[in-house]
CSV table of C-alpha atoms and ligand atoms in Angstrom, one decimal:
chain,number,residue,atom,x,y,z
A,1,MET,CA,7.7,161.0,88.2
A,2,SER,CA,8.9,164.1,90.1
A,3,ALA,CA,6.7,166.5,92.0
A,4,SER,CA,7.2,169.3,89.5
A,5,THR,CA,5.3,167.4,86.7
A,6,GLU,CA,2.4,166.0,88.7
A,7,SER,CA,0.0,168.9,88.6
A,8,ARG,CA,0.8,170.3,85.2
A,9,ASP,CA,-1.7,169.9,82.3
A,10,ARG,CA,0.5,172.1,80.0
A,11,LEU,CA,3.4,170.7,78.0
A,12,ARG,CA,6.8,172.2,78.4
A,13,ILE,CA,9.6,172.0,75.8
A,14,ALA,CA,13.2,173.1,76.5
A,15,ILE,CA,15.1,174.5,73.6
A,16,GLN,CA,18.5,176.3,73.3
A,17,LYS,CA,18.3,179.9,74.3
A,18,SER,CA,20.9,181.0,71.8
A,19,GLY,CA,23.3,179.0,69.6
A,20,ARG,CA,23.2,176.8,66.6
A,21,LEU,CA,20.0,175.0,67.4
A,22,ALA,CA,18.0,178.0,68.8
A,23,ASP,CA,16.5,179.4,65.6
A,24,PRO,CA,15.8,176.2,63.7
A,25,ALA,CA,14.2,174.7,66.8
A,26,ARG,CA,11.8,177.6,67.1
A,27,ALA,CA,11.1,177.6,63.4
A,28,LEU,CA,10.2,173.9,63.5
A,29,LEU,CA,7.9,174.3,66.4
A,30,GLY,CA,6.4,177.3,64.7
A,31,ALA,CA,5.8,175.2,61.6
A,32,CYS,CA,3.8,172.8,64.0
A,33,GLY,CA,1.4,175.7,64.7
A,34,LEU,CA,2.8,176.6,68.1
A,35,SER,CA,3.1,180.3,69.0
A,36,TRP,CA,4.2,182.1,72.2
A,37,ARG,CA,3.9,185.4,73.8
A,38,GLU,CA,7.2,186.8,72.7
A,39,SER,CA,9.8,187.0,75.5
A,40,ARG,CA,13.1,186.1,73.8
A,41,ASP,CA,15.1,187.5,76.7
A,42,ARG,CA,13.4,185.4,79.3
A,43,LEU,CA,13.7,181.8,80.4
A,44,PHE,CA,10.0,181.0,79.8
A,45,CYS,CA,7.7,181.6,76.8
A,46,TYR,CA,4.0,181.1,77.5
A,47,GLY,CA,2.3,179.1,74.7
A,48,GLU,CA,-0.7,180.9,73.1
A,49,ALA,CA,-2.0,178.7,70.2
A,50,LEU,CA,-1.7,175.6,72.3
A,51,PRO,CA,-0.9,174.9,76.0
A,52,ILE,CA,2.7,174.2,75.1
A,53,ASP,CA,5.3,176.4,76.8
A,54,LEU,CA,9.0,176.9,76.0
A,55,LEU,CA,11.9,177.0,78.3
A,56,LEU,CA,15.0,178.7,76.9
A,57,VAL,CA,18.1,177.2,78.3
A,58,ARG,CA,21.7,176.1,77.6
A,59,ASP,CA,21.7,172.9,75.5
A,60,ASP,CA,23.7,171.0,78.1
A,61,ASP,CA,20.9,171.5,80.7
A,62,ILE,CA,18.2,170.0,78.5
A,63,PRO,CA,18.7,166.3,79.4
A,64,GLY,CA,18.8,167.1,83.1
A,65,LEU,CA,15.6,169.2,82.9
A,66,ILE,CA,13.8,166.2,81.3
A,67,ALA,CA,15.3,163.8,83.9
A,68,ASP,CA,14.1,166.1,86.7
A,69,GLY,CA,10.6,166.5,85.1
A,70,VAL,CA,11.1,170.3,84.9
A,71,CYS,CA,10.3,170.0,81.2
A,72,ASP,CA,8.6,167.2,79.2
A,73,LEU,CA,10.4,167.4,75.9
A,74,GLY,CA,13.6,169.1,74.6
A,75,ILE,CA,15.4,169.8,71.3
A,76,VAL,CA,19.0,169.0,71.7
A,77,GLY,CA,22.0,167.5,69.8
A,78,ARG,CA,22.2,163.7,69.9
A,79,ASN,CA,25.8,164.3,71.0
A,80,VAL,CA,24.7,166.0,74.2
A,81,LEU,CA,21.9,163.5,74.9
A,82,ALA,CA,24.1,160.5,74.3
A,83,GLU,CA,27.0,161.9,76.4
A,84,GLN,CA,24.8,162.6,79.4
A,85,ASP,CA,22.9,159.3,79.0
A,86,LEU,CA,26.2,157.3,79.0
A,87,ASP,CA,27.6,159.4,81.9
A,88,ARG,CA,24.6,158.4,84.0
A,89,ARG,CA,24.9,154.8,83.0
A,90,GLN,CA,28.6,154.7,83.7
A,91,ASN,CA,27.8,156.2,87.2
A,92,GLY,CA,25.1,153.6,87.9
A,93,VAL,CA,22.2,156.1,87.4
A,94,ALA,CA,19.1,154.8,85.6
A,95,PRO,CA,18.3,156.1,82.1
A,96,ALA,CA,15.9,159.1,82.4
A,97,PHE,CA,15.6,160.5,78.8
A,98,ARG,CA,15.7,159.2,75.3
A,99,GLU,CA,15.7,160.3,71.7
A,100,LEU,CA,12.2,160.4,70.2
A,101,VAL,CA,12.6,161.9,66.8
A,102,PRO,CA,15.6,163.0,64.7
A,103,LEU,CA,14.9,166.5,63.4
A,104,GLY,CA,17.2,166.8,60.3
A,105,PHE,CA,19.2,169.9,61.3
A,106,GLY,CA,22.3,170.7,63.4
A,107,GLY,CA,24.1,167.8,61.6
A,108,CYS,CA,27.7,167.1,62.7
A,109,ARG,CA,29.8,164.1,63.9
A,110,LEU,CA,31.9,163.4,66.9
A,111,ALA,CA,35.3,162.4,65.5
A,112,LEU,CA,38.8,161.6,66.5
A,113,ALA,CA,41.2,164.1,65.0
A,114,VAL,CA,45.0,163.7,64.9
A,115,PRO,CA,47.8,166.1,63.9
A,116,ASP,CA,48.1,166.4,60.1
A,117,ASP,CA,51.5,164.7,60.1
A,118,TRP,CA,50.3,161.5,61.8
A,119,GLU,CA,49.9,158.5,59.5
A,120,TRP,CA,46.7,156.9,60.7
A,121,ARG,CA,46.9,153.1,61.0
A,122,GLY,CA,43.9,152.5,63.3
A,123,ALA,CA,42.8,152.5,66.9
A,124,GLY,CA,45.8,150.5,68.1
A,125,GLN,CA,47.9,153.6,67.7
A,126,LEU,CA,46.0,155.3,70.5
A,127,ALA,CA,47.3,153.2,73.4
A,128,ASN,CA,48.6,155.4,76.2
A,129,ARG,CA,48.0,158.6,74.2
A,130,ARG,CA,46.3,161.6,75.7
A,131,ILE,CA,43.0,162.5,74.0
A,132,ALA,CA,41.3,165.9,74.7
A,133,THR,CA,37.5,166.0,74.6
A,134,SER,CA,34.3,167.5,75.9
A,135,TYR,CA,32.7,164.1,75.5
A,136,PRO,CA,34.5,161.9,78.0
A,137,ALA,CA,31.7,159.3,78.4
A,138,LEU,CA,31.3,158.7,74.7
A,139,LEU,CA,35.1,158.6,74.2
A,140,ARG,CA,35.7,156.2,77.1
A,141,ASN,CA,32.9,154.0,75.9
A,142,TRP,CA,34.4,153.9,72.4
A,143,LEU,CA,37.9,153.2,73.7
A,144,ALA,CA,36.6,150.3,75.8
A,145,GLU,CA,34.9,148.9,72.7
A,146,GLN,CA,38.2,149.0,70.9
A,147,GLY,CA,40.0,147.5,73.8
A,148,ILE,CA,42.3,150.6,74.0
A,149,ASP,CA,43.7,152.1,77.2
A,150,ALA,CA,44.3,155.8,76.6
A,151,ASP,CA,44.3,158.9,78.8
A,152,VAL,CA,41.1,161.0,78.5
A,153,VAL,CA,41.7,164.7,79.1
A,154,THR,CA,38.3,166.4,79.7
A,155,LEU,CA,38.1,170.1,78.5
A,156,SER,CA,34.9,172.2,78.4
A,157,GLY,CA,35.9,174.2,75.3
A,158,SER,CA,38.6,175.0,72.7
A,159,VAL,CA,39.5,171.4,72.4
A,160,GLU,CA,41.1,171.9,69.0
A,161,ILE,CA,44.0,173.8,70.4
A,162,ALA,CA,44.9,171.2,73.1
A,163,PRO,CA,47.5,169.4,70.9
A,164,ARG,CA,49.3,172.7,70.1
A,165,LEU,CA,49.3,173.6,73.8
A,166,GLY,CA,50.8,170.2,74.7
A,167,GLN,CA,47.7,169.2,76.7
A,168,ALA,CA,47.0,166.2,74.5
A,169,ASP,CA,48.3,164.2,71.6
A,170,LEU,CA,45.0,164.2,69.7
A,171,ILE,CA,41.3,165.2,70.2
A,172,CYS,CA,37.8,163.9,70.0
A,173,ASP,CA,35.4,166.7,69.0
A,174,LEU,CA,32.4,167.7,66.9
A,175,VAL,CA,33.1,168.3,63.2
A,176,SER,CA,30.8,169.8,60.6
A,177,SER,CA,32.7,171.5,57.8
A,178,GLY,CA,36.1,170.4,59.1
A,179,ALA,CA,37.4,174.0,58.7
A,180,THR,CA,38.2,174.3,62.4
A,181,LEU,CA,40.3,171.1,62.4
A,182,ALA,CA,42.2,172.2,59.3
A,183,ALA,CA,42.9,175.6,60.8
A,184,ASN,CA,44.5,173.8,63.7
A,185,GLN,CA,46.6,171.4,61.6
A,186,LEU,CA,44.4,168.4,62.6
A,187,LYS,CA,42.6,165.8,60.4
A,188,PRO,CA,39.6,163.7,61.3
A,189,VAL,CA,40.4,159.9,61.2
A,190,THR,CA,37.4,158.1,62.6
A,191,THR,CA,33.8,158.9,63.6
A,192,LEU,CA,32.4,157.9,67.0
A,193,LEU,CA,28.9,159.2,66.6
A,194,ASP,CA,26.8,160.8,63.8
A,195,SER,CA,24.7,163.6,65.3
A,196,GLU,CA,21.9,166.0,64.5
A,197,ALA,CA,19.3,167.8,66.6
A,198,VAL,CA,16.7,165.4,68.1
A,199,LEU,CA,13.4,165.7,70.0
A,200,ALA,CA,14.2,164.2,73.4
A,201,GLY,CA,11.7,163.0,76.0
A,202,PRO,CA,11.5,161.0,79.2
A,203,VAL,CA,11.9,157.2,79.3
A,204,ALA,CA,8.5,157.0,81.0
A,205,GLU,CA,5.3,157.5,79.0
A,206,PHE,CA,3.3,160.7,79.5
A,207,GLU,CA,-0.1,160.6,81.3
A,208,GLY,CA,-3.3,162.5,81.1
A,209,GLU,CA,-3.6,165.8,79.2
A,210,ARG,CA,0.2,166.0,78.6
A,211,ALA,CA,0.0,162.6,76.8
A,212,LEU,CA,-2.6,164.0,74.4
A,213,LEU,CA,-0.6,167.2,73.8
A,214,ALA,CA,2.6,165.2,73.2
A,215,GLU,CA,0.8,162.9,70.7
A,216,LEU,CA,-0.6,166.0,68.9
A,217,LEU,CA,2.8,167.6,68.7
A,218,LEU,CA,4.5,164.4,67.4
A,219,ARG,CA,1.9,164.1,64.7
A,220,ARG,CA,2.3,167.7,63.6
A,221,LEU,CA,6.1,167.3,63.8
A,222,ASP,CA,5.9,164.3,61.5
A,223,GLY,CA,3.9,166.4,59.0
A,224,ALA,CA,6.3,169.4,59.3
A,225,LEU,CA,9.4,167.2,58.8
A,226,ARG,CA,7.9,165.4,55.8
A,227,THR,CA,6.8,168.7,54.2
A,228,ARG,CA,10.2,170.3,54.7
A,229,HIS,CA,11.7,169.0,51.5
A,230,SER,CA,8.5,168.2,49.7
A,231,ARG,CA,7.5,170.2,46.6
A,232,LEU,CA,4.5,169.9,44.3
A,233,LEU,CA,5.7,169.5,40.8
A,234,MET,CA,3.3,170.4,37.9
A,235,PHE,CA,3.9,170.2,34.2
A,236,GLN,CA,2.2,169.2,30.9
A,237,ALA,CA,3.5,166.6,28.5
A,238,GLU,CA,2.5,164.6,25.5
A,239,ARG,CA,1.4,161.1,26.4
A,240,ALA,CA,4.3,159.6,24.4
A,241,ALA,CA,6.8,161.3,26.7
A,242,ILE,CA,5.5,159.8,30.0
A,243,PRO,CA,7.7,156.7,29.9
A,244,ARG,CA,10.7,159.0,29.7
A,245,LEU,CA,9.5,161.3,32.4
A,246,LEU,CA,8.4,159.0,35.2
A,247,PRO,CA,11.9,157.4,35.7
A,248,LEU,CA,13.1,161.0,36.5
A,249,LEU,CA,10.7,161.2,39.4
A,250,PRO,CA,11.6,158.2,41.6
A,251,ASP,CA,10.8,160.1,44.8
A,252,ALA,CA,7.3,161.2,43.6
A,253,GLU,CA,4.1,159.9,45.2
A,254,SER,CA,1.9,158.4,42.5
A,255,PRO,CA,1.4,161.4,40.2
A,256,THR,CA,-2.1,162.7,39.3
A,257,VAL,CA,-2.5,162.6,35.6
A,258,LEU,CA,-5.2,164.7,33.9
A,259,GLN,CA,-6.2,164.9,30.3
A,260,VAL,CA,-5.9,168.4,28.9
A,261,ASP,CA,-7.1,168.5,25.3
A,262,GLY,CA,-7.5,165.5,23.1
A,263,ALA,CA,-6.2,162.1,24.3
A,264,ASP,CA,-2.5,162.9,23.8
A,265,ARG,CA,-1.9,166.0,26.0
A,266,LEU,CA,-1.7,165.4,29.7
A,267,ALA,CA,-1.2,167.6,32.8
A,268,LEU,CA,0.8,166.0,35.7
A,269,GLN,CA,1.0,166.8,39.4
A,270,ALA,CA,3.4,165.0,41.6
A,271,LEU,CA,4.4,165.4,45.2
A,272,CYS,CA,8.2,165.0,45.3
A,273,HIS,CA,10.1,164.3,48.5
A,274,GLY,CA,13.7,164.7,47.2
A,275,ARG,CA,15.4,167.8,46.1
A,276,LEU,CA,14.2,169.3,42.9
A,277,THR,CA,17.5,170.8,41.6
A,278,TRP,CA,17.8,172.9,38.5
A,279,GLN,CA,19.6,169.9,36.9
A,280,ARG,CA,16.5,167.7,37.5
A,281,LEU,CA,14.2,170.3,36.1
A,282,GLU,CA,16.3,170.6,33.0
A,283,ASP,CA,16.4,166.8,32.6
A,284,LEU,CA,12.6,166.8,32.8
A,285,LYS,CA,12.3,169.6,30.3
A,286,ARG,CA,14.6,167.7,27.9
A,287,ALA,CA,12.5,164.6,28.4
A,288,GLY,CA,9.4,166.5,27.3
A,289,ALA,CA,8.0,168.3,30.3
A,290,GLN,CA,6.5,171.7,29.4
A,291,GLY,CA,5.4,174.6,31.7
A,292,LEU,CA,7.2,173.2,34.7
A,293,MET,CA,6.1,174.7,38.0
A,294,VAL,CA,7.5,173.8,41.5
A,295,LEU,CA,5.3,174.8,44.5
A,296,PRO,CA,6.2,174.7,48.2
A,297,VAL,CA,4.0,172.5,50.4
A,298,GLU,CA,2.6,174.4,53.4
A,299,SER,CA,1.3,171.5,55.4
A,300,MET,CA,0.5,167.8,55.0
A,301,LEU,CA,-1.7,165.5,57.1
A,302,ALA,CA,-1.3,161.8,56.6
B,401,LIG,O1,25.3,178.1,75.1
B,401,LIG,P1,25.1,176.6,74.9
B,401,LIG,O2,25.7,175.7,75.9
B,401,LIG,O3,23.6,176.4,74.7
B,401,LIG,O4,25.6,176.3,73.4
B,401,LIG,P2,27.0,175.6,73.0
B,401,LIG,O5,28.0,176.6,72.7
B,401,LIG,O6,27.3,174.4,73.9
B,401,LIG,O7,26.4,174.8,71.6
B,401,LIG,P3,26.4,175.3,70.1
B,401,LIG,O8,25.3,176.3,69.8
B,401,LIG,O9,27.8,175.6,69.6
B,401,LIG,O10,26.0,173.9,69.5
B,401,LIG,C1,24.8,173.3,69.8
B,401,LIG,C2,24.8,172.0,69.0
B,401,LIG,O11,24.9,172.2,67.6
B,401,LIG,C3,25.8,170.9,69.4
B,401,LIG,O12,25.6,170.2,70.6
B,401,LIG,C4,25.7,170.0,68.1
B,401,LIG,O13,24.7,169.1,68.3
B,401,LIG,C5,25.3,171.0,67.0
B,401,LIG,N1,26.5,171.3,66.1
B,401,LIG,C6,26.4,171.1,64.7
B,401,LIG,C7,27.7,171.7,66.4
B,401,LIG,C8,28.4,171.9,65.2
B,401,LIG,N2,27.6,171.5,64.2
B,401,LIG,C9,29.7,172.3,65.2
B,401,LIG,N3,30.4,172.5,64.1
B,401,LIG,N4,28.3,172.1,67.6
B,401,LIG,C10,29.5,172.5,67.6
B,401,LIG,N5,30.3,172.7,66.4
B,401,LIG,C11,31.7,173.2,66.6
B,401,LIG,C12,32.8,172.2,66.3
B,401,LIG,O14,33.1,171.5,67.5
B,401,LIG,C13,33.9,173.1,65.9
B,401,LIG,O15,34.7,173.5,67.0
B,401,LIG,O16,31.9,174.2,65.7
B,401,LIG,C14,33.2,174.3,65.4
B,401,LIG,C15,33.2,174.6,63.9
B,401,LIG,O17,33.0,173.4,63.1
B,401,LIG,P4,33.5,173.1,61.7
B,401,LIG,O18,33.9,171.6,61.5
B,401,LIG,O19,32.4,173.5,60.7
B,401,LIG,O20,34.8,174.0,61.5
B,402,LIG,ZN1,26.4,173.8,75.5
């Protein structure tokens, strides 16, 4: 463990300063009960509710900050973490960080994309082609797995215009909606990595006070992630309708059933973990649910 971590009994989490992951990362940590003395413009936010501080940095710096022990945890795309991990391995450097928890936002995939007029017949077509990417380690690793010898052109940005500029024949880049590829007359043909934001940490275990703080944070994170799509569903129904209603709630934890008046009228409460769409509520109503109410869940402790 490096010198910078030895004397700290506070936990330090690196998140993106600005960009796609910045706001959702903050919101998620906020949902875990963390708060900071506001200093959005600075690099460092001092934790108030708990001794957990934030470092606001570029996403690409997060794995290295964990490796160097400058911070303990980080929220970063799996794509960045996997690229830097492979790069270290390919250069004979020992693994120093790892994915701890997938966080369910920042979803995208690293994909090969070819010009629209290519007819894709598989990886064999890539031999001796030039492929532009910002993810050379992941791409080289994939090409090696496929047994393909191709030319990897490393670019730090605007990869999607490389084929039009004649820098490459095809690209390997992140895709979410696919609109950027379409606008550049490219089409995705195969996925190398499915990605989302993850909580990353060191390979080595934490010790002392920071181990307790990390454990606390992971527990709260688990609760916050489970609560995110959970809703409390409440309704009343005749007893006879129950066999029609329960199959519509496959994602509900065993519902609480209360008798309302007489033996035949029941009130039900169910914690649902899937999405309660309008369609589902209408189906429930048709099956006999009355006075349907959907409530958000603030927190949950297992
Ligand atoms: O300044 P800093 O270095 O911190 O930020 P950055 O510019 O490197 O990163 P940023 O904020 O763009 O992305 C941060 C992380 O968000 C990435 O590492 C991914 O894990 C995740 N993410 C999710 C994405 C996308 N979706 C995404 N669509 N990152 C980039 N894109 C790009 C994509 O490459 C394409 O060029 O956005 C463009 C639009 O995508 P489409 O398919 O929706 O058109
Ligand atoms: Zn970046």
